[in-house]
Every structure is written in C-alpha cells, then in structure tokens.
Short mmCIF file of C-alpha atoms in Angstrom, two decimals:
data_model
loop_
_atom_site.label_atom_id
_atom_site.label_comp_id
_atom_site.label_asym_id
_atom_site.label_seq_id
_atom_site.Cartn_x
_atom_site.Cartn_y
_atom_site.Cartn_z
CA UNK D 140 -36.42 123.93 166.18
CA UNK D 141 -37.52 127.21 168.16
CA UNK D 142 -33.85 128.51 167.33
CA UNK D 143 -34.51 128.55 163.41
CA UNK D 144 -38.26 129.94 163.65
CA UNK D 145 -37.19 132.55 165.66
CA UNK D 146 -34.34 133.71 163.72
CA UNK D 147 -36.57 133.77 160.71
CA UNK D 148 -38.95 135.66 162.30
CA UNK D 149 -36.23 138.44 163.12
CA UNK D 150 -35.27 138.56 160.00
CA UNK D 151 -38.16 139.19 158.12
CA UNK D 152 -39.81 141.72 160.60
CA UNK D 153 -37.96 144.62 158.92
CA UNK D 154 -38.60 143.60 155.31
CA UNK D 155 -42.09 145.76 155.60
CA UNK D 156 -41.91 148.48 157.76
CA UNK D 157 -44.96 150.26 158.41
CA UNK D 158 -44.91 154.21 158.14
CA UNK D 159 -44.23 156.16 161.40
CA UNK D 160 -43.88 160.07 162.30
CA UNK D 161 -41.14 161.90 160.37
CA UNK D 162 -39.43 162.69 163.84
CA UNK D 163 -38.99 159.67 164.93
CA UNK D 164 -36.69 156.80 163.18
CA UNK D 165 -36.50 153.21 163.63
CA UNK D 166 -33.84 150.96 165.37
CA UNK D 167 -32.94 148.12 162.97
CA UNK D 168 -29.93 146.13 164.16
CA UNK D 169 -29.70 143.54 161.24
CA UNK D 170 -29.19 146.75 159.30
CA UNK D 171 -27.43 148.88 161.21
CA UNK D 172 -25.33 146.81 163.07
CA UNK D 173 -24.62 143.36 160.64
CA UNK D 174 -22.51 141.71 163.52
CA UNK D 175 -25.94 141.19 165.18
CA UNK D 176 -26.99 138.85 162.60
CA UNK D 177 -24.62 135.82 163.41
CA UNK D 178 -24.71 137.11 167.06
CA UNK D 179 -28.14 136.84 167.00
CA UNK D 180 -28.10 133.48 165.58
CA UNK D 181 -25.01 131.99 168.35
CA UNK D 182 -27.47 133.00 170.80
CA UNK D 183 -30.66 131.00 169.52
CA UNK D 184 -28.71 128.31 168.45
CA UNK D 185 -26.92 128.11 171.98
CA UNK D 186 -30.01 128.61 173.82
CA UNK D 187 -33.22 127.37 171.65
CA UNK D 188 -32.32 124.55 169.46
CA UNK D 189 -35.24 122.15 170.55
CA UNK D 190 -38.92 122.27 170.51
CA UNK D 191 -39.47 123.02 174.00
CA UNK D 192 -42.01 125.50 174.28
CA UNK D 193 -41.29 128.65 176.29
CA UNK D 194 -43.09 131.58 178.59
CA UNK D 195 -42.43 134.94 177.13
CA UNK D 196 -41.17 138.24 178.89
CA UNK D 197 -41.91 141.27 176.98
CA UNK D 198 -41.01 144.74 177.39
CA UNK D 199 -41.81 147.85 175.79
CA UNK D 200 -39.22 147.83 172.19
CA UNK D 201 -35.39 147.72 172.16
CA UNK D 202 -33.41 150.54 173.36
CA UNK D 203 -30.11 152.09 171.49
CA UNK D 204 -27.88 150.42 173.74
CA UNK D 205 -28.94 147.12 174.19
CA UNK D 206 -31.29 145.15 171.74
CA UNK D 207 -31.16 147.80 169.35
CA UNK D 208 -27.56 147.05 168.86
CA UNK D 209 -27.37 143.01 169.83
CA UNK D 210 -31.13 141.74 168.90
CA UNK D 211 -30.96 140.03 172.23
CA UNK D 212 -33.17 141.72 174.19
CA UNK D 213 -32.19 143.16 177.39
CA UNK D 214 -28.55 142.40 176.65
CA UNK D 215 -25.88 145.01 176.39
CA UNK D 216 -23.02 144.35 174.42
CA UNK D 217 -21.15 143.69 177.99
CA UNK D 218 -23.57 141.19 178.84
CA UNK D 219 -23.38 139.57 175.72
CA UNK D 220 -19.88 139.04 176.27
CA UNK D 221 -19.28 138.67 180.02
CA UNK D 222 -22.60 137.09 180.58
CA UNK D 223 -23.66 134.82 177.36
CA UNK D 224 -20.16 134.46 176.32
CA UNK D 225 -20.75 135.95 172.85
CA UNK D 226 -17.82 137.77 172.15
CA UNK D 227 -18.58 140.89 170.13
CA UNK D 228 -17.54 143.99 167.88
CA UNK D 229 -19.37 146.78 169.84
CA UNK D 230 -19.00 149.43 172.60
CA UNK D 231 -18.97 147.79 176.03
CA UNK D 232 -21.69 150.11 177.27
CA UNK D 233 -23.76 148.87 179.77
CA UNK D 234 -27.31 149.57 179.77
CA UNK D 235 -29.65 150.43 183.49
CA UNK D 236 -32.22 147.59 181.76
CA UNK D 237 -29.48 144.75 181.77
CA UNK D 238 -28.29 145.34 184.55
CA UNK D 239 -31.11 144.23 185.91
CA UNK D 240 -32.57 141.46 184.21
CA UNK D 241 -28.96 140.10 184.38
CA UNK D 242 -29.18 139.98 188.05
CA UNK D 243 -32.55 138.32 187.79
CA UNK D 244 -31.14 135.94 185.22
CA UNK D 245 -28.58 134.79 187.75
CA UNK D 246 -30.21 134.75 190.90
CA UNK D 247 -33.01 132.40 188.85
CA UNK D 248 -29.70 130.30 187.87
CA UNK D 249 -27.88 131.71 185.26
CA UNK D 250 -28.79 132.06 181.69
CA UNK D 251 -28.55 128.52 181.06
CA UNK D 252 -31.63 127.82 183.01
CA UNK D 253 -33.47 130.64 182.30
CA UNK D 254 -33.78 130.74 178.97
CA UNK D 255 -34.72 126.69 178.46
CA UNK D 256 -37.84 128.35 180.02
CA UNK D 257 -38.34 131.97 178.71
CA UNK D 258 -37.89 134.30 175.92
CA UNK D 259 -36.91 137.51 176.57
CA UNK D 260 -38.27 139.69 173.75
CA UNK D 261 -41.00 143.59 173.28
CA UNK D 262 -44.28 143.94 172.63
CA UNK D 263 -42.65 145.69 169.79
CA UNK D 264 -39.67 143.98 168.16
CA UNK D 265 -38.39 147.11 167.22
CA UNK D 266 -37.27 150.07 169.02
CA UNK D 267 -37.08 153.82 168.02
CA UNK D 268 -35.21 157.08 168.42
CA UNK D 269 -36.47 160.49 168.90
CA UNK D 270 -34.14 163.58 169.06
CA UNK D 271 -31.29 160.75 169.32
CA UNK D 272 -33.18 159.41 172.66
CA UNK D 273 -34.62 156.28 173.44
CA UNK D 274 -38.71 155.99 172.23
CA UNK D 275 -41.54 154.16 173.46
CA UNK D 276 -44.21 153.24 171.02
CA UNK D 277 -46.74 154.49 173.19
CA UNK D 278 -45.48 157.86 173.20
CA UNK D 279 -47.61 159.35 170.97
CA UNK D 280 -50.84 158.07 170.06
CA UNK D 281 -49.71 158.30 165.92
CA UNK D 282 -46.52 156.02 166.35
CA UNK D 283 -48.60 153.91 168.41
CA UNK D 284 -51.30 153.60 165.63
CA UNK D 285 -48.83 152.77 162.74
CA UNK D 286 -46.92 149.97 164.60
CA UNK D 287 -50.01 147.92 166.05
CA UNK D 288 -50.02 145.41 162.81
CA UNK D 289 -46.71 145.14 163.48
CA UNK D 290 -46.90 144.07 166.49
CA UNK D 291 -50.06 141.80 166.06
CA UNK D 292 -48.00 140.33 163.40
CA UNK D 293 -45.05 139.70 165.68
CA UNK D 294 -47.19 138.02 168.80
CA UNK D 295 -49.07 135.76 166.79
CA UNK D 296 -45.91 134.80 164.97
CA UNK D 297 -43.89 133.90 168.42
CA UNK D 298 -47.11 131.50 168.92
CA UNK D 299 -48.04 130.23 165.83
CA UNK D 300 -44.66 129.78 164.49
CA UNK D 301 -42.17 130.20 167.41
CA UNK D 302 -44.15 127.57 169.68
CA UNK D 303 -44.39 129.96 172.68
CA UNK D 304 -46.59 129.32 175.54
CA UNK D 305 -50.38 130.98 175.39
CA UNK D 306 -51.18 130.30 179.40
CA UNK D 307 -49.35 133.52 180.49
CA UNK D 308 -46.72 136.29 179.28
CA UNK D 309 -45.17 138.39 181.78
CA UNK D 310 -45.38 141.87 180.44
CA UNK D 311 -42.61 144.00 181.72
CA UNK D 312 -44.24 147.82 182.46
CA UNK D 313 -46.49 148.11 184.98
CA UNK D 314 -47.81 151.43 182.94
CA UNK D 315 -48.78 152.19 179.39
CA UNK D 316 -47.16 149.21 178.47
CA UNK D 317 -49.40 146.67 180.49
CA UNK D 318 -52.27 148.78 179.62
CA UNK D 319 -51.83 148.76 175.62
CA UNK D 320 -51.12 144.89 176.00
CA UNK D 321 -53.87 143.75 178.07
CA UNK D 322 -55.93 145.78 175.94
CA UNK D 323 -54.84 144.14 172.35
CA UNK D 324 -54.67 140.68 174.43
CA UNK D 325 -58.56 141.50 175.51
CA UNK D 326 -59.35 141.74 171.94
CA UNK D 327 -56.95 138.81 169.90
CA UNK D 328 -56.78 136.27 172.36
CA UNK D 329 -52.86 135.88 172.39
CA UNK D 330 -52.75 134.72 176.42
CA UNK D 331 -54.61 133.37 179.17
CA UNK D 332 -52.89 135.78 182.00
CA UNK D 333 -51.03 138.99 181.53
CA UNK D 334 -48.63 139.32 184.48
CA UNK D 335 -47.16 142.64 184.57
CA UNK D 336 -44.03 143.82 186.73
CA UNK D 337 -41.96 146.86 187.03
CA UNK D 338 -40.16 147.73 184.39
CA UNK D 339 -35.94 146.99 184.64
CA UNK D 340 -35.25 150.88 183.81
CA UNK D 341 -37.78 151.74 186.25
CA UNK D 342 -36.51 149.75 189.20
CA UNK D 343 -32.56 150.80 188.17
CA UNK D 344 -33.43 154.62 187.40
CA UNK D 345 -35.75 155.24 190.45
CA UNK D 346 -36.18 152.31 193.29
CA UNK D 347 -32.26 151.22 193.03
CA UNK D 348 -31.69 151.03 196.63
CA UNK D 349 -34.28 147.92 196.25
CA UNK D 350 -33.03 146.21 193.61
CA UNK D 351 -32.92 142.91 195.37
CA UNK D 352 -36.57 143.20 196.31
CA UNK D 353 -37.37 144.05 193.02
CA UNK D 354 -35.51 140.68 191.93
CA UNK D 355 -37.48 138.71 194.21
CA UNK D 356 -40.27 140.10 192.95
CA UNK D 357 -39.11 138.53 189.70
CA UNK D 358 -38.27 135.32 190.76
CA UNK D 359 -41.78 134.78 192.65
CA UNK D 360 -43.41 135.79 189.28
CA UNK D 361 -41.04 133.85 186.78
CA UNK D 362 -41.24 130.78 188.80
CA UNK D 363 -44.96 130.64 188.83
#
C-alpha cells in the first residue's frame, strides 16, 4: 500500500543526512517532535492505504510551524486537528501556508477527496532554520549544493517506490523553486509537465485580498 511505502520513506530520509552550512540547522520532526511519528502514520493510513497512484504537489521544504512539526505537509498543528481530525500534542499555531492550501483543500471537496488524488509533500523533504527563521534550500547556492542527492533521492523514491504519477507534478513556487525543479526534472526525467503556481505564503503574505482567485487558480490547475 502507498500508506506503508511512504511512511518508510519518511523514516529513513533522516538516517543520512548530508552536510550543510554551519549556520543553518535542519528541521527533523521524527526527532524533534516523536508525536509526529504515529501522527504521521494516522494520516497515511487514513488517507493512502491502497495502491491508487497519486499527482504530487510540492513546495519548497517544511517550515517550523507546520510540516516541520507534523510531517504532513502544509498542515499546522490546528489543521491537523480541526481539519484531518488528528488530535495532537502541539501548539495550535496556525501557519499563513495552511491556511491556504486548507481553503483549497475544501473548496476541491474536503480532504477526503483530495488526497485519494494528491500528495502534498517539498521538493525537499526537509526544512531548515537560519537565525531561528524559516530557510529555503535555495537560499544560498552551498545549502543548495549539499541537499540535491537528497532530494534526487527523495523524487525518485515517491515514484519508484511510492507509486506516484510521472505525467505531471504541480510545483508550488512560481520562483527559484520552479526554476531549480524544472531544471533537475530537464536533466533526470522525473515528470512529463511541471505546473508551477504561486506559492501559499506568497498569496497569504502579499495578494491576500485575492485569496479566492488564487484558489481558483488552484482548482483549475489541480483538476486538470
């Protein structure tokens, strides 16, 4: 089943960590957080446990507040609860991100029928701090370097193992993000079609006051 490839995946990712710049420190949930391990595993089991392949929607890597505390990406620890159901141990903090793909979750038809068709997941599985902020891995062109295996590693695993789609991925970041990724995708082969969209932080942080055309953006892209 999807559920138990994927939640074997997760767990080994972190076993061998590649080296990155001094400053700058990973986010590990399973270690940081243990909740997120049989959280983590409620919400494959409640959402993947069959063998129907699924499109993937990848973002940048985890942020501290929402899948670098759950390992459900784009899901808050108030989303987890209120939204999934998942009752958990942490800080009901809600995160811009969520927010958003929440309300694109539910205005596709709630997370039932979303996720039978998509996985929600980074181009890098795992996210980072810097100076206790929030990190991109294409923020410097060093951290960038060190975690490309890593993430080569993690795509083909999602297909090879995972039984994801390979006829498109919508790539969430319209900027570095898309760029990086349609440039590794150029060169491996991963997908047919890279569809990139705004990014949820972007839309909450500087478009807000059109959200809901930014979710029908969404919706015309996911149901494609």
């Amino acid at each position: 089943m999807i559920s138990t490839a994927l939640f074997q995946h997760f767990q080994n990712i972190d076993q061998n960590l590649p080296l990155i710049p001094p400053e700058v420190e990973w986010l590990l949930p399973f270690q940081e957080h243990p909740a997120s391990v049989p959280i983590f595993q409620t919400f494959l089991e409640r959402f993947y446990a069959d063998d129907t392949p699924r499109t993937l929607v990848l973002g940048i890597n985890p942020g501290r507040f929402g899948g670098g505390i759950t390992n459900v990406a784009f899901t808050d620890p108030l989303r987890l609860e209120q939204e999934l159901g998942i009752v958990n141990p942490f800080p009901k903090k809600p995160e811009l991100s969520a927010q958003f793909i929440y309300a694109v979750i539910n205005a596709f038809g709630g997370p039932g029928v979303f996720y039978e068709r998509f996985f929600l997941n980074s181009v890098c599985p795992l996210g980072f701090v810097k100076q206790g902020k929030n990190y991109n891995y294409y923020d410097e062109k060093q951290l960038q370097t060190a975690v490309t295996p890593l993430i080569k590693t993690h795509l083909t695993a999602l297909i090879k193992n995972c039984g994801m789609r390979t006829d498109r991925c919508i790539c969430l970041g319209e900027g570095k993000n898309a760029h990086f990724f349609q440039e590794l995708n150029a060169k491996e082969g991963y997908f047919k079609e890279i569809i990139p969209l705004p990014h949820p932080r972007f839309v909450m942080q500087y478009k807000r006051k059109l959200m809901e055309e930014y979710v029908e953006r969404y919706l015309e892209a996911l149901g494609g």
